[in-house]
Coordinates of C-alpha atoms and ligand atoms in Angstrom, one line a residue:
M1 CA -7.6 24.4 8.8
A2 CA -10.1 24.5 11.6
K3 CA -9.0 22.9 14.9
L4 CA -10.4 19.5 15.4
E5 CA -11.6 18.8 18.9
I6 CA -12.5 15.2 19.5
K7 CA -13.5 15.8 23.1
K8 CA -13.4 19.0 25.2
D9 CA -9.8 20.2 25.1
I10 CA -8.5 17.1 23.3
F11 CA -7.5 17.8 19.7
W12 CA -6.6 15.7 16.7
V13 CA -3.3 17.0 15.4
G14 CA -2.5 14.3 13.0
A15 CA -1.9 14.2 9.2
V16 CA -3.8 12.7 6.3
D17 CA -1.5 10.9 3.8
W18 CA -3.7 10.8 0.7
N19 CA -1.1 9.6 -1.6
V20 CA 0.7 6.7 0.1
R21 CA 0.2 3.6 -1.9
T22 CA 2.3 1.0 -0.1
F23 CA 3.1 0.5 3.5
H24 CA 5.5 -1.6 5.6
G25 CA 8.0 -1.7 2.7
H26 CA 5.8 -3.0 -0.1
T27 CA 4.0 -5.6 1.9
Y28 CA 0.7 -3.7 2.2
S29 CA -1.1 -1.7 -0.5
T30 CA -2.8 1.4 0.8
K31 CA -5.1 2.2 -2.1
R32 CA -7.1 4.6 0.0
G33 CA -4.1 6.2 1.6
T34 CA -3.8 6.5 5.4
T35 CA -3.7 8.9 8.3
Y36 CA -1.2 9.3 11.2
N37 CA -3.2 10.3 14.2
A38 CA -1.7 12.3 17.1
Y39 CA -3.7 13.8 19.9
L40 CA -3.1 16.9 22.0
I41 CA -4.6 17.1 25.5
L42 CA -4.9 20.5 27.1
D43 CA -4.7 20.2 30.9
D44 CA -2.4 21.4 33.7
K45 CA 0.2 19.3 32.0
V46 CA -0.1 19.7 28.3
T47 CA 0.2 16.2 26.8
L48 CA 0.8 15.0 23.2
V49 CA -0.1 11.4 22.5
D50 CA 2.0 10.0 19.7
T51 CA 3.4 11.9 16.7
V52 CA 3.4 11.3 12.9
H53 CA 5.4 10.0 10.0
P54 CA 8.5 12.3 9.6
P55 CA 7.4 13.9 6.3
F56 CA 4.4 15.3 8.1
A57 CA 6.3 16.7 11.2
G58 CA 5.8 20.2 10.0
E59 CA 2.1 19.7 9.6
L60 CA 1.9 18.3 13.1
I61 CA 3.8 21.2 14.6
G62 CA 1.7 23.6 12.5
K63 CA -1.6 22.2 13.9
I64 CA -0.2 22.3 17.5
K65 CA 0.8 26.0 17.0
E66 CA -2.8 26.8 16.1
I67 CA -3.8 25.6 19.5
I68 CA -0.9 26.4 21.9
P69 CA 2.8 27.3 21.6
P70 CA 4.5 23.9 21.2
E71 CA 7.1 24.7 23.9
K72 CA 4.2 24.4 26.4
I73 CA 4.0 20.7 25.9
D74 CA 5.0 19.0 29.1
Y75 CA 4.5 15.3 28.3
I76 CA 4.6 13.1 25.2
I77 CA 3.1 9.7 25.4
V78 CA 4.8 7.3 23.0
N79 CA 2.5 4.4 22.5
H80 CA 4.6 2.8 19.8
V81 CA 8.1 3.1 18.4
E82 CA 7.3 2.4 14.7
V83 CA 8.4 5.3 12.5
D84 CA 4.9 6.3 11.3
H85 CA 4.1 7.3 14.9
S86 CA 7.5 8.2 16.5
G87 CA 9.2 9.6 13.4
A88 CA 8.3 13.2 14.1
L89 CA 9.7 13.0 17.7
P90 CA 13.1 14.5 16.9
A91 CA 11.4 17.5 15.2
M92 CA 8.9 17.8 18.0
L93 CA 11.6 17.8 20.7
K94 CA 13.3 20.7 19.0
V95 CA 10.2 22.8 19.6
C96 CA 9.3 21.4 23.0
P97 CA 12.7 20.6 24.4
R98 CA 11.6 20.3 28.1
A99 CA 8.9 17.6 27.3
K100 CA 9.2 14.3 29.1
L101 CA 8.5 11.1 27.3
F102 CA 6.5 8.1 28.6
G103 CA 6.4 4.6 27.2
T104 CA 7.2 1.0 27.9
A105 CA 10.7 -0.4 28.6
K106 CA 10.8 -1.8 25.1
C107 CA 9.7 1.6 23.8
K108 CA 12.7 3.2 25.5
E109 CA 15.1 0.7 24.0
G110 CA 13.4 1.0 20.5
L111 CA 13.4 4.8 20.5
Y112 CA 17.1 4.8 21.3
R113 CA 17.9 2.3 18.6
H114 CA 16.0 4.5 16.1
Y115 CA 17.1 8.1 17.0
Y116 CA 20.0 7.8 19.5
G117 CA 18.6 10.7 21.4
D118 CA 19.4 11.5 25.1
W119 CA 15.8 12.1 25.9
D120 CA 14.0 12.4 29.3
F121 CA 12.1 9.2 29.3
Q122 CA 10.0 7.5 32.0
I123 CA 9.3 3.8 31.7
V124 CA 5.6 3.0 32.4
K125 CA 3.8 -0.4 32.7
T126 CA 0.3 -1.7 33.0
G127 CA -1.5 -0.1 36.0
D128 CA 0.7 3.0 36.1
K129 CA -1.2 6.3 36.2
L130 CA -0.1 9.7 35.1
P131 CA -2.0 12.6 36.6
I132 CA -2.1 15.6 34.2
G133 CA -4.5 17.8 36.0
K134 CA -8.3 17.2 35.8
R135 CA -7.5 14.0 33.9
T136 CA -5.4 10.9 34.5
L137 CA -3.7 8.8 31.9
N138 CA -3.6 5.1 32.6
F139 CA -1.3 2.8 30.7
I140 CA -1.9 -0.7 29.5
E141 CA 1.1 -2.5 27.9
A142 CA 0.1 -4.3 24.7
P143 CA 3.2 -6.2 23.6
M144 CA 3.0 -7.7 20.1
I145 CA 0.0 -5.6 19.2
H146 CA 1.9 -5.3 17.1
W147 CA 5.4 -4.6 18.2
P148 CA 7.0 -5.5 21.6
D149 CA 6.9 -1.9 22.7
S150 CA 3.2 -1.3 21.9
M151 CA 1.0 0.3 24.6
F152 CA -2.6 1.6 25.0
T153 CA -3.3 4.8 26.9
H154 CA -6.7 5.2 28.6
C155 CA -8.2 8.4 30.0
P156 CA -11.0 7.4 32.5
Q157 CA -12.4 10.9 32.9
E158 CA -13.0 11.1 29.1
K159 CA -13.8 7.4 28.6
L160 CA -11.2 7.6 25.9
L161 CA -9.0 4.7 24.7
L162 CA -5.9 5.6 22.6
P163 CA -4.7 2.1 21.4
N164 CA -2.3 3.3 18.7
D165 CA -2.3 0.7 15.8
A166 CA -5.1 -1.5 17.3
F167 CA -8.5 -0.9 15.8
G168 CA -7.0 1.3 13.0
Q169 CA -7.4 1.4 9.3
H170 CA -5.3 2.7 6.4
Y171 CA -8.0 5.0 5.2
A172 CA -7.4 8.6 4.2
T173 CA -10.6 10.7 4.6
S174 CA -11.7 14.3 5.2
E175 CA -13.9 12.9 7.9
R176 CA -12.5 11.9 11.3
F177 CA -15.3 9.9 12.9
D178 CA -17.1 6.7 12.2
D179 CA -20.5 8.3 12.1
E180 CA -19.4 10.6 9.3
T181 CA -17.9 8.1 6.9
D182 CA -18.9 5.3 4.6
Q183 CA -19.4 2.2 6.7
C184 CA -18.6 -0.3 4.0
A185 CA -15.3 1.4 3.2
L186 CA -14.5 1.7 6.9
M187 CA -15.1 -1.9 7.8
D188 CA -13.4 -3.0 4.5
E189 CA -10.2 -1.1 5.5
A190 CA -10.4 -2.3 9.1
A191 CA -10.6 -6.0 7.9
K192 CA -7.8 -5.5 5.5
Y193 CA -5.6 -3.9 8.3
Y194 CA -6.4 -6.8 10.6
G195 CA -5.9 -9.5 8.0
N196 CA -2.6 -8.3 6.7
I197 CA -1.0 -7.0 9.9
L198 CA -2.6 -8.4 13.0
W199 CA -3.9 -11.9 11.9
P200 CA -0.9 -13.9 13.1
L201 CA -1.2 -12.1 16.5
S202 CA -4.8 -13.2 17.0
A203 CA -4.3 -15.1 20.2
V204 CA -2.4 -12.2 21.8
I205 CA -5.0 -9.7 20.7
L206 CA -7.9 -11.9 22.1
R207 CA -6.1 -12.2 25.4
K208 CA -5.6 -8.4 25.5
I209 CA -9.2 -7.6 24.7
E210 CA -10.4 -10.0 27.4
E211 CA -7.9 -8.5 29.9
V212 CA -9.1 -4.9 29.1
Q213 CA -12.8 -6.1 29.4
K214 CA -12.0 -7.5 32.8
M215 CA -10.5 -4.2 33.9
N216 CA -14.0 -2.8 33.4
I217 CA -12.7 0.5 32.2
A218 CA -15.1 3.0 30.7
I219 CA -14.8 3.6 26.9
D220 CA -17.1 5.6 24.8
M221 CA -14.5 6.6 22.2
I222 CA -11.6 4.6 20.6
A223 CA -9.1 6.9 18.9
P224 CA -6.5 4.8 17.0
S225 CA -3.4 6.0 15.3
H226 CA -4.6 5.3 11.8
G227 CA -7.9 6.2 10.1
I228 CA -11.2 6.9 11.6
I229 CA -12.1 7.5 15.3
W230 CA -14.8 5.2 16.7
R231 CA -17.3 7.3 18.7
R232 CA -20.7 6.2 17.5
D233 CA -20.2 2.6 18.3
P234 CA -16.8 1.5 19.6
M235 CA -18.2 -2.0 20.2
K236 CA -18.6 -2.4 16.5
I237 CA -14.8 -2.6 16.0
I238 CA -14.3 -4.5 19.3
N239 CA -16.8 -7.2 18.2
A240 CA -15.3 -7.4 14.7
Y241 CA -11.9 -7.9 16.4
L242 CA -13.3 -10.6 18.6
G243 CA -14.6 -12.5 15.5
W244 CA -11.3 -12.1 13.7
T245 CA -9.2 -13.2 16.7
K246 CA -11.3 -16.3 17.0
N247 CA -10.8 -17.1 13.3
E248 CA -14.6 -17.1 12.8
T249 CA -15.4 -17.8 9.1
K250 CA -18.3 -17.7 6.7
R251 CA -19.4 -20.3 4.2
K252 CA -17.2 -18.6 1.6
A253 CA -14.3 -19.7 -0.7
V254 CA -11.4 -17.8 -2.1
V255 CA -9.8 -19.3 -5.3
V256 CA -6.3 -18.0 -6.0
Y257 CA -4.2 -19.2 -9.0
E258 CA -1.3 -18.6 -11.2
T259 CA -1.4 -19.8 -14.8
M260 CA 1.3 -20.1 -17.5
W261 CA -0.7 -20.5 -20.8
G262 CA -4.3 -20.3 -19.5
A263 CA -5.1 -24.0 -18.8
T264 CA -5.0 -23.5 -15.0
E265 CA -7.1 -20.4 -15.4
K266 CA -9.7 -22.4 -17.3
M267 CA -9.8 -24.9 -14.4
A268 CA -10.1 -22.1 -11.9
R269 CA -13.1 -20.5 -13.7
K270 CA -14.9 -23.8 -13.9
I271 CA -14.2 -24.6 -10.2
V272 CA -15.7 -21.2 -9.3
E273 CA -18.8 -22.1 -11.3
G274 CA -19.2 -25.3 -9.3
I275 CA -18.8 -23.5 -6.0
T276 CA -21.2 -20.7 -7.1
D277 CA -23.9 -23.2 -8.2
S278 CA -23.6 -24.8 -4.8
G279 CA -24.8 -21.6 -3.2
V280 CA -21.4 -20.7 -1.6
A281 CA -19.9 -17.2 -1.9
V282 CA -16.7 -17.3 -3.8
K283 CA -14.0 -14.8 -5.0
L284 CA -11.5 -15.6 -7.7
F285 CA -8.0 -14.0 -8.0
D286 CA -5.2 -14.3 -10.6
I287 CA -2.4 -13.7 -8.1
T288 CA -0.2 -12.1 -10.8
T289 CA -2.7 -9.3 -11.5
S290 CA -4.3 -9.0 -8.1
D291 CA -3.6 -6.9 -5.1
R292 CA -2.3 -9.4 -2.5
T293 CA -3.5 -7.2 0.4
E294 CA -7.0 -7.4 -1.0
V295 CA -6.8 -11.2 -1.5
I296 CA -5.8 -11.6 2.2
K297 CA -8.7 -9.4 3.3
E298 CA -11.1 -11.7 1.4
M299 CA -9.4 -14.8 3.1
L300 CA -9.9 -13.3 6.6
D301 CA -13.6 -14.5 6.8
A302 CA -13.5 -17.4 4.3
K303 CA -13.6 -21.0 5.4
G304 CA -12.1 -22.5 2.2
F305 CA -9.1 -21.7 0.1
V306 CA -8.7 -23.3 -3.4
I307 CA -5.2 -22.8 -4.7
G308 CA -4.0 -23.5 -8.2
S309 CA -0.8 -23.4 -10.2
S310 CA 0.6 -24.6 -13.4
T311 CA 3.7 -26.7 -13.0
H312 CA 7.1 -25.1 -13.8
D313 CA 10.4 -26.9 -13.1
N314 CA 8.4 -29.6 -11.2
D315 CA 7.1 -27.0 -8.8
M316 CA 4.5 -24.2 -8.5
L317 CA 5.0 -20.9 -10.3
T318 CA 6.9 -18.2 -8.5
T319 CA 4.2 -15.5 -7.8
I320 CA 1.8 -18.0 -6.2
A321 CA 4.8 -19.4 -4.2
G322 CA 5.5 -15.9 -2.8
F323 CA 1.9 -15.4 -2.0
L324 CA 1.7 -18.7 -0.1
E325 CA 4.8 -17.8 1.9
F326 CA 3.1 -14.6 3.0
L327 CA -0.1 -16.5 3.8
K328 CA 2.0 -18.9 5.9
G329 CA 3.3 -16.0 8.0
L330 CA -0.3 -14.9 8.7
A331 CA -1.0 -18.3 10.3
P332 CA -4.7 -18.7 9.5
K333 CA -6.5 -21.2 11.7
N334 CA -9.6 -23.3 11.2
R335 CA -9.4 -23.3 7.4
V336 CA -9.7 -26.0 4.7
A337 CA -8.3 -26.1 1.2
A338 CA -8.1 -27.9 -2.1
T339 CA -5.5 -27.6 -4.9
F340 CA -5.4 -27.8 -8.7
G341 CA -3.3 -27.1 -11.7
S342 CA -2.2 -28.1 -15.2
Y343 CA 1.1 -29.6 -16.2
G344 CA 3.0 -30.7 -19.3
W345 CA 5.2 -33.8 -19.0
A346 CA 5.8 -33.9 -15.2
G347 CA 3.6 -32.6 -12.5
G348 CA 4.7 -31.2 -9.2
A349 CA 2.8 -27.9 -8.6
V350 CA -0.3 -29.5 -7.0
K351 CA 1.8 -31.5 -4.5
S352 CA 4.0 -28.5 -3.7
V353 CA 1.0 -26.3 -3.0
E354 CA -0.5 -29.0 -0.8
N355 CA 2.8 -29.3 1.1
V356 CA 2.9 -25.5 1.8
L357 CA -0.8 -25.5 2.9
K358 CA -0.1 -28.3 5.3
E359 CA 2.9 -26.5 6.7
T360 CA 0.6 -23.5 7.2
G361 CA -1.8 -25.6 9.3
I362 CA -4.5 -25.7 6.6
E363 CA -6.3 -29.0 6.1
V364 CA -6.4 -30.2 2.5
I365 CA -9.8 -31.9 2.4
Q366 CA -9.8 -33.5 -1.1
P367 CA -7.3 -35.0 -3.5
G368 CA -5.7 -32.3 -5.7
L369 CA -6.9 -32.0 -9.3
S370 CA -4.2 -32.2 -12.0
V371 CA -4.7 -31.9 -15.8
K372 CA -2.2 -32.7 -18.5
Y373 CA -1.7 -29.7 -20.8
V374 CA -5.2 -28.3 -21.5
P375 CA -8.4 -29.7 -19.9
D376 CA -10.7 -31.6 -22.4
E377 CA -14.5 -31.6 -22.1
N378 CA -14.6 -34.4 -19.5
E379 CA -11.8 -32.7 -17.4
I380 CA -13.7 -29.4 -17.5
K381 CA -16.7 -31.3 -16.1
R382 CA -14.4 -32.7 -13.4
C383 CA -13.3 -29.2 -12.5
Y384 CA -17.0 -28.2 -12.1
E385 CA -17.6 -31.2 -9.8
F386 CA -14.4 -30.5 -7.9
G387 CA -15.8 -27.0 -7.1
R388 CA -19.2 -28.5 -6.1
D389 CA -17.5 -31.1 -3.9
F390 CA -15.4 -28.5 -2.2
A391 CA -18.4 -26.2 -1.6
G392 CA -20.3 -29.1 -0.2
K393 CA -17.6 -29.6 2.5
L394 CA -17.6 -26.0 3.7
Ligands
FEO401 FE1 1.2 2.3 12.4 FE2 3.0 -0.2 13.9 O1 2.7 1.4 13.1

C-alpha cells in the first residue's frame, strides 16, 4: 500500500477495520466499521502518536517498516489508554524497545493496569512541550474526553491537532480526508459517535473546547484516532461539537415504542401522523427491531421524545426499559417528552416510562395516553390529537 503522508514527513500508519460491527462491548453498533488512526512523525526524534487495536498490530508495524525501520522510533505519545489505541503497544515495544512513552499520570496508571509492563514512561501535563527537532509537541490534558487519562497533542509548526477520540467517527473508508469522502455519511457518523459516547460529557467537552480556543493555538488539521481527518474545514466539526455540547435542538420529535400485540404500535403510528401534519420532523422506531445506536443519534438534535410501551406485569416491556436506562446514562438536557401505551386489565407502563424520563431530567409536558386493549375509532383520533398537541409544544 502507498505511504499516506498527511503533512510533510507525518504519515498515517493506522488500520481500517472494515468488518467490526459492534464496539464498546455491544453498546455501539458500527455498521460502517471503523479505523484506528496512528501517526508517525519523522524528525530528529522519530515519534509515533498512538497505536491501534491489537489484531492490527502487524499492519501498524508493516506500515511503519515501509517508512523507517521501527527500531528508529524514539518516542511514543500515548494520548489514551483504551485498548483500541494502546493495544498494539506491547507488540510495538518489541520492535522499538528503546522508545520512551509520554502520557498523563492517569495514562501511566492505566497502561500499567492493562499490560503490567516496566516501560520507560514520562508523565506530561497541560503546557508541557516536547521538542522533537524542527517540531515541538505540546500536550493538553483532556480528562473525561472520554477517559480520565485522555490527552490531546498539538504540533504548532504543523498547525496539527491530534485529539485521539474527540472529533472521531466510526467510519471505515478508503479515503482519509474530509474533502474526499461523503459529507452526509461523515457527519452522520460524527453525530452518532458524539451521541452514543460523548453526550453525557458535554459540559466537560464544552469547557475543553473553550479552553483550547483561549490558548489561541493554530489548527488547520484535526487528525483524530477514528475515521476521517479534518483538513478542509476543521471548524465544521468544532462547530458541530459546540452545538451538541450545548444540547442545541431542532423542532423534531423521535417516537420510540415497544408493543406486545400491536395496539401500542397502532397508537405510535397515529401519533406520528399527528406530529407530521403539524409540520414537525419526526422519526419512528420500534425499539425491538431498531439499532439503538441509530435511535440515540436521531435523539441528539431532537427537542421532543415520545415514548410508548404496552403494559406487562404492571410495568413497561423489557426492551424499552433497557433503552431508557441507556438514555438515562447519556443525560440529555433541554428535552421534553410524552408517553403512551396500551394495557389489558391493569396499567402501569405509561407511569413507569414517565418516572424514568423524570429521573433522566426530561420534562414530561402532557398527560400520558393510555388505551385499554386495542384503540377504537375515537381513541385513534385521540392519538392523532396527542401527536398534534405534542408537536405544537415543541
Ligand atoms: Fe477509541 Fe476511547 O477509544
